Coordinates of C-alpha atoms in Angstrom, one line a residue:
M1 CA -74.4 -13.1 -57.6
W2 CA -72.5 -11.3 -60.1
I3 CA -75.6 -9.2 -61.6
L4 CA -76.1 -8.5 -58.0
S5 CA -72.5 -7.3 -57.7
L6 CA -72.5 -5.3 -60.9
L7 CA -75.7 -3.4 -60.2
L8 CA -74.4 -2.3 -56.5
S9 CA -71.1 -1.0 -58.3
V10 CA -73.3 1.0 -60.5
A11 CA -75.7 2.1 -58.1
Y12 CA -72.4 3.5 -55.8
A13 CA -71.0 5.1 -58.7
R14 CA -74.6 7.3 -59.5
L15 CA -74.6 8.1 -55.7
G16 CA -71.3 9.6 -55.9
V17 CA -69.8 6.9 -53.6
S18 CA -66.2 6.2 -54.6
Q19 CA -63.2 4.7 -53.4
D20 CA -59.9 6.4 -52.8
T21 CA -57.4 4.1 -54.1
S22 CA -54.3 5.9 -53.1
E23 CA -53.4 4.7 -49.9
L24 CA -53.8 0.9 -51.3
F25 CA -51.5 1.8 -54.0
S26 CA -49.0 3.0 -51.5
T27 CA -48.3 -0.8 -50.5
D28 CA -47.5 -4.2 -51.7
S29 CA -50.0 -5.5 -49.9
S30 CA -51.7 -8.5 -51.8
S31 CA -55.2 -8.1 -50.2
N32 CA -55.2 -4.2 -50.4
L33 CA -54.2 -4.4 -54.1
C34 CA -56.7 -7.3 -54.8
A35 CA -59.5 -5.3 -52.9
I36 CA -59.5 -2.4 -55.4
A37 CA -62.5 -2.4 -57.7
L38 CA -62.0 0.4 -60.3
E39 CA -64.5 2.0 -62.5
E40 CA -67.4 -0.4 -62.0
S41 CA -65.3 -3.1 -63.7
Q42 CA -65.1 -5.8 -61.4
G43 CA -68.2 -7.5 -61.9
I44 CA -67.4 -8.2 -65.4
V45 CA -63.7 -8.8 -65.1
D46 CA -64.1 -11.4 -62.5
L47 CA -66.4 -13.3 -65.0
V48 CA -63.4 -13.8 -68.0
E49 CA -61.2 -16.6 -67.6
V50 CA -57.5 -16.5 -68.6
A51 CA -57.0 -19.8 -71.3
L52 CA -53.8 -22.1 -70.5
D53 CA -51.7 -21.4 -73.3
E54 CA -48.3 -23.3 -73.5
T55 CA -47.4 -21.5 -76.4
L56 CA -46.8 -18.3 -74.0
S57 CA -43.7 -19.1 -72.2
Q58 CA -42.0 -17.2 -69.8
D59 CA -40.3 -15.0 -72.3
F60 CA -43.0 -14.6 -74.5
R61 CA -40.9 -12.9 -77.1
S62 CA -39.0 -15.9 -77.7
N63 CA -41.8 -17.8 -78.8
D64 CA -41.6 -19.3 -82.2
K65 CA -44.8 -21.3 -82.2
Y66 CA -48.2 -20.8 -84.0
P67 CA -49.6 -18.3 -83.4
R68 CA -47.0 -15.5 -83.5
V69 CA -48.7 -12.3 -83.1
L70 CA -47.1 -8.9 -83.7
C71 CA -49.1 -6.4 -81.3
M72 CA -48.9 -3.0 -83.1
V73 CA -50.5 0.0 -80.9
N74 CA -51.6 3.7 -82.2
T75 CA -50.3 6.3 -79.7
V76 CA -49.2 10.0 -79.8
S77 CA -46.3 11.5 -78.2
T78 CA -48.3 13.2 -75.3
R79 CA -49.4 9.5 -74.3
H80 CA -46.1 7.7 -74.5
N81 CA -45.6 8.2 -70.7
T82 CA -49.0 7.2 -69.6
K83 CA -51.4 4.8 -71.8
A84 CA -48.4 3.2 -74.0
Q85 CA -46.4 3.0 -70.9
A86 CA -49.4 1.0 -69.4
I87 CA -49.5 -1.4 -72.2
A88 CA -45.9 -2.2 -72.1
E89 CA -45.9 -2.8 -68.6
T90 CA -49.0 -5.1 -68.7
W91 CA -50.5 -7.4 -71.6
G92 CA -48.1 -5.9 -74.6
Q93 CA -45.6 -8.1 -72.8
R94 CA -47.4 -11.2 -73.8
C95 CA -47.3 -10.3 -77.5
T96 CA -44.7 -12.1 -79.8
K97 CA -43.4 -8.8 -80.5
L98 CA -45.0 -4.9 -79.4
V99 CA -44.3 -2.1 -81.3
F100 CA -45.7 1.4 -81.0
F101 CA -46.8 3.8 -83.7
S102 CA -47.1 7.7 -83.1
N103 CA -45.8 10.9 -84.6
T104 CA -42.6 11.0 -83.0
S105 CA -40.2 8.1 -82.6
D106 CA -39.4 7.1 -79.2
T107 CA -38.5 3.9 -76.8
I108 CA -41.0 2.7 -73.8
V109 CA -38.8 1.1 -71.4
V110 CA -40.1 -1.4 -68.4
A111 CA -38.4 -1.9 -65.3
A112 CA -35.4 0.2 -66.5
G113 CA -31.9 -0.7 -64.9
S114 CA -33.1 -4.2 -63.9
K115 CA -32.5 -7.6 -64.7
A116 CA -36.1 -7.7 -66.3
E117 CA -35.7 -4.5 -68.2
Y118 CA -38.0 -4.5 -71.7
R119 CA -37.5 -2.0 -74.3
F120 CA -40.3 -1.5 -76.9
D121 CA -39.7 0.5 -80.2
V122 CA -41.9 3.6 -80.9
I123 CA -42.0 3.9 -84.6
S124 CA -43.0 7.4 -86.5
V125 CA -43.6 7.1 -90.7
D126 CA -42.9 9.9 -92.9
V127 CA -46.4 11.5 -93.7
P128 CA -48.1 14.5 -92.3
A129 CA -49.8 14.2 -88.5
G130 CA -53.0 15.2 -87.3
K131 CA -56.6 14.1 -87.5
D132 CA -57.1 15.0 -91.1
H133 CA -54.6 12.8 -92.4
T134 CA -55.4 9.3 -90.1
W135 CA -55.9 7.3 -93.1
Q136 CA -53.1 8.1 -94.9
I137 CA -51.0 7.6 -91.9
Q138 CA -52.5 4.3 -91.2
K139 CA -51.7 3.3 -94.8
A140 CA -48.1 4.1 -94.6
R141 CA -48.1 2.0 -91.0
L142 CA -49.6 -0.9 -92.4
E143 CA -47.0 -0.7 -95.5
Y144 CA -44.0 -0.2 -92.9
V145 CA -45.6 -3.5 -90.9
Y146 CA -45.7 -5.3 -94.4
T147 CA -42.1 -4.5 -95.3
H148 CA -40.5 -5.1 -92.1
F149 CA -42.6 -7.8 -90.5
R150 CA -44.9 -9.7 -93.0
N151 CA -42.9 -13.0 -92.7
D152 CA -42.1 -13.0 -89.3
F153 CA -45.9 -13.3 -87.9
D154 CA -48.9 -15.2 -88.3
W155 CA -51.4 -12.7 -86.9
F156 CA -51.0 -8.9 -86.6
Y157 CA -53.2 -7.3 -83.8
K158 CA -54.1 -3.3 -84.2
A159 CA -55.1 -1.7 -80.9
D160 CA -55.3 1.7 -79.6
D161 CA -53.3 2.9 -76.5
D162 CA -56.7 2.7 -74.3
A163 CA -57.4 -1.2 -75.3
Y164 CA -56.5 -4.4 -72.9
V165 CA -56.1 -7.4 -74.6
I166 CA -55.9 -11.1 -73.2
M167 CA -53.4 -12.5 -75.3
E168 CA -54.0 -16.1 -73.8
N169 CA -57.4 -15.8 -74.8
L170 CA -56.4 -14.2 -78.3
H171 CA -54.0 -17.4 -78.7
N172 CA -56.5 -19.9 -77.5
Y173 CA -59.3 -18.4 -80.1
L174 CA -56.6 -18.2 -83.1
K175 CA -56.2 -22.3 -82.4
R176 CA -59.6 -22.7 -83.1
P177 CA -60.1 -25.4 -85.8
E178 CA -63.1 -22.9 -87.7
I179 CA -60.1 -20.6 -87.4
L180 CA -57.0 -22.6 -88.2
D181 CA -58.8 -24.4 -91.1
K182 CA -58.8 -20.9 -93.0
T183 CA -55.8 -19.2 -91.8
L184 CA -53.8 -20.1 -94.5
Q185 CA -56.7 -20.2 -97.2
E186 CA -58.5 -16.6 -96.9
P187 CA -58.1 -13.5 -95.7
M188 CA -59.3 -12.9 -92.2
Q189 CA -60.2 -10.0 -89.5
L190 CA -61.2 -10.4 -86.2
G191 CA -62.9 -8.3 -83.7
H192 CA -65.9 -6.3 -82.8
R193 CA -68.2 -5.9 -85.4
F194 CA -70.3 -2.7 -86.0
S195 CA -72.5 -2.0 -89.0
L196 CA -72.6 1.5 -90.4
P197 CA -76.2 3.0 -90.9
D198 CA -76.6 3.6 -94.5
E199 CA -77.7 7.0 -94.4
F200 CA -74.3 7.8 -92.9
L201 CA -72.0 6.6 -95.7
P202 CA -72.2 9.4 -97.7
F203 CA -70.9 11.5 -94.9
Y204 CA -67.8 9.4 -95.2
I205 CA -67.7 8.7 -98.8
K206 CA -67.7 11.9 -100.2
N207 CA -67.3 10.3 -104.0
D208 CA -71.3 10.4 -104.9
T209 CA -70.5 8.1 -107.8
L210 CA -68.5 5.2 -105.7
A211 CA -70.9 5.7 -102.9
S212 CA -73.9 4.8 -105.0
L213 CA -71.9 2.2 -106.4
W214 CA -71.5 0.8 -103.1
L215 CA -75.2 1.0 -101.9
S216 CA -76.2 -0.7 -105.1
T217 CA -73.8 -3.5 -104.8
W218 CA -73.6 -4.3 -100.8
D219 CA -76.3 -4.7 -97.9
H220 CA -74.4 -2.8 -95.4
L221 CA -70.7 -1.8 -94.4
I222 CA -69.7 -4.3 -91.7
Y223 CA -66.5 -3.0 -90.1
S224 CA -64.4 -4.0 -86.8
S225 CA -64.3 -1.5 -84.2
G226 CA -60.5 -0.1 -83.8
G227 CA -60.9 0.4 -80.2
P228 CA -60.4 -2.7 -78.6
G229 CA -58.2 -3.7 -81.5
Y230 CA -58.4 -6.7 -84.1
A231 CA -56.4 -9.3 -85.6
I232 CA -55.7 -9.8 -89.2
N233 CA -53.9 -12.8 -90.7
A234 CA -50.9 -12.2 -93.2
L235 CA -53.0 -13.0 -96.0
Y236 CA -55.6 -10.0 -95.0
L237 CA -52.3 -7.9 -94.7
D238 CA -51.6 -8.7 -98.4
Q239 CA -54.7 -8.0 -99.6
L240 CA -55.2 -5.1 -98.1
V241 CA -51.7 -3.4 -98.8
K242 CA -51.9 -4.3 -102.5
S243 CA -55.5 -2.7 -103.0
M244 CA -54.7 0.5 -101.0
I245 CA -53.8 2.3 -104.1
K246 CA -57.3 1.5 -105.6
P247 CA -60.1 3.9 -106.1
T248 CA -62.1 1.7 -104.2
C249 CA -59.9 2.1 -101.0
L250 CA -60.1 5.5 -101.0
P251 CA -56.5 6.8 -101.7
D252 CA -57.0 10.5 -101.3
S253 CA -59.8 10.4 -98.8
N254 CA -59.9 11.4 -95.2
V255 CA -62.1 8.6 -93.6
P256 CA -61.9 6.9 -90.2
I257 CA -59.3 4.2 -90.3
D258 CA -61.5 1.3 -89.6
L259 CA -64.4 2.2 -92.1
A260 CA -61.7 2.8 -94.7
I261 CA -60.2 -0.8 -94.2
A262 CA -63.5 -2.3 -94.1
F263 CA -64.7 -0.2 -97.4
C264 CA -61.6 -0.9 -99.1
M265 CA -61.7 -5.0 -98.1
T266 CA -65.2 -5.4 -98.7
W267 CA -64.8 -4.8 -102.5
N268 CA -62.1 -7.9 -102.1
G269 CA -65.0 -9.8 -100.8
V270 CA -63.6 -9.8 -97.1
S271 CA -65.7 -9.0 -94.1
P272 CA -64.9 -9.2 -90.7
W273 CA -65.5 -12.4 -88.8
N274 CA -68.6 -13.0 -86.4
T275 CA -66.7 -13.6 -83.1
R276 CA -69.2 -14.0 -80.6
D277 CA -69.2 -17.4 -79.0
H278 CA -72.0 -20.1 -79.3
D279 CA -74.3 -18.4 -77.0
G280 CA -74.0 -15.0 -78.5
H281 CA -71.8 -13.4 -76.1
D282 CA -69.4 -10.9 -77.4
R283 CA -65.3 -11.7 -77.3
W284 CA -64.4 -8.2 -78.0
H285 CA -65.9 -5.3 -76.7
A286 CA -65.9 -2.0 -77.8
V287 CA -66.5 -0.2 -74.4
S288 CA -64.8 -0.5 -71.0
P289 CA -66.0 -3.4 -68.6
G290 CA -68.0 -1.2 -66.4
D291 CA -70.2 0.0 -69.2
D292 CA -70.5 -3.3 -71.6
F293 CA -73.6 -4.4 -69.8
I294 CA -75.5 -1.3 -68.5
T295 CA -78.2 -0.3 -71.1
P296 CA -76.2 0.9 -74.2
V297 CA -76.6 4.3 -75.6
Y298 CA -78.6 5.0 -78.6
W299 CA -75.7 5.0 -81.4
F300 CA -74.2 1.6 -80.3
Q301 CA -77.8 -0.1 -80.5
M302 CA -77.8 1.4 -83.9
Y303 CA -74.3 0.2 -84.9
R304 CA -75.2 -3.0 -83.9
Q305 CA -78.6 -3.4 -85.9
H306 CA -77.3 -5.9 -88.6
V307 CA -74.2 -7.7 -86.4
G308 CA -76.6 -9.5 -83.6
G309 CA -78.1 -6.3 -81.9
V310 CA -76.7 -5.7 -78.4
H311 CA -76.6 -7.7 -75.4
A312 CA -77.0 -6.0 -72.2
M313 CA -77.5 -6.1 -68.2
L314 CA -78.8 -9.5 -67.9
E315 CA -76.0 -10.9 -70.2
R316 CA -72.3 -11.6 -69.7
P317 CA -68.9 -11.2 -71.7
A318 CA -67.7 -14.3 -73.3
P319 CA -65.7 -16.4 -70.6
D320 CA -63.0 -16.2 -73.2
S321 CA -63.2 -12.4 -73.8
V322 CA -60.1 -11.2 -75.7
A323 CA -60.3 -7.4 -75.4
F324 CA -62.1 -4.3 -74.2
H325 CA -61.6 -0.6 -75.1
Y326 CA -61.5 2.9 -73.1
I327 CA -59.1 1.3 -70.4
S328 CA -57.2 4.1 -68.5
P329 CA -53.8 3.1 -67.3
E330 CA -55.0 2.8 -63.8
L331 CA -57.7 0.6 -64.8
M332 CA -55.2 -1.3 -67.1
H333 CA -53.0 -2.6 -64.2
H334 CA -55.9 -3.1 -62.0
I335 CA -57.4 -5.5 -64.6
D336 CA -54.1 -7.3 -65.1
R337 CA -53.7 -7.6 -61.1
S338 CA -57.3 -9.0 -61.2
L339 CA -56.7 -11.5 -64.1
Y340 CA -53.2 -12.7 -63.4
R341 CA -52.3 -12.3 -59.6
C342 CA -55.7 -11.9 -57.7
R343 CA -57.0 -15.1 -58.5
E344 CA -56.6 -18.6 -56.5
N345 CA -52.9 -20.0 -57.4
S346 CA -52.1 -16.7 -58.8
Q347 CA -48.1 -15.6 -58.4
D348 CA -47.7 -13.5 -55.3
I349 CA -48.2 -9.9 -55.7
T350 CA -44.5 -8.7 -55.3
S351 CA -44.1 -10.3 -58.4
F352 CA -45.7 -6.9 -59.9
G353 CA -42.8 -4.7 -58.8
L354 CA -42.8 -1.1 -58.2
D355 CA -45.1 -1.0 -55.6
G356 CA -47.6 -3.2 -57.3
Q357 CA -47.7 -1.0 -60.6
V358 CA -46.0 -2.9 -63.0
M359 CA -46.2 -6.5 -64.4
I360 CA -42.6 -7.8 -64.1
S361 CA -43.0 -11.0 -66.5

């Protein structure tokens, strides 16, 4: 049934059939809001289950039980009122603590002036801004997290501002025996794995000697996609921050953040974990729900060659999926409604407030 639903939604989209949601959003009717199906996503979202997690109390930020998760979201000033705001209004509230990193300092406010008002810091670090300095900026942000938050959290979740994270499922995964047994023993990174094709390595690693040494030492550069985000434990943060000044961590280079981190940590003998479930289904998704199980584009298949390949169309997401990427603010609210307010025994839709647009936890 879910396959038929997904195929129909894709067919309608390709025929140019769309649904005008403006009228539905103008009312707080539960039936109207829950009937919205955005961006071909519903067939996949309906397959995801939200784990019951007693550590996520009503006031998520007062939680002091394992796992304490700091969510650190990268954004820019032009998206504070859109993408960053949507995260603050939805899944970000379920982090033990949520902070944003941006090119300018700010405060993201949810439900301003109400008893449920939340305020989230937007932190700017003092380094040159711009795409030519992304790795340098991220290093400064990691050092900030290490200095200010290292001892207060068990895990650190780095995400972009178009990620959607199901925090209960992340908590549940972090409590699995194979994770718990290693959390205090070794550096760990959990996310969606990609494998950089070897022929692309010199494009990113400009130092010929270092690139040659890499290719003679390692088989493939396996890294975690930054889009849906990834979780690192405290030991991983320790090792990464202490290693960032080494030549093998590209201290002066302009390299994509997630490749640079993987390149750096592989020299320390640390690679991303395989986070697929026992059936081979992904828990972390580098694309949106509507795109995840359509025949993937060539680059996506190429970057999955050495990490289990691609499961598409007749496959499905792991029921305990943790995160998706390329999520617009509108889709972010829709996924939140679908998971937390539109299922049997869910709370009434009016708990969203502000015409159904904002999750008030």
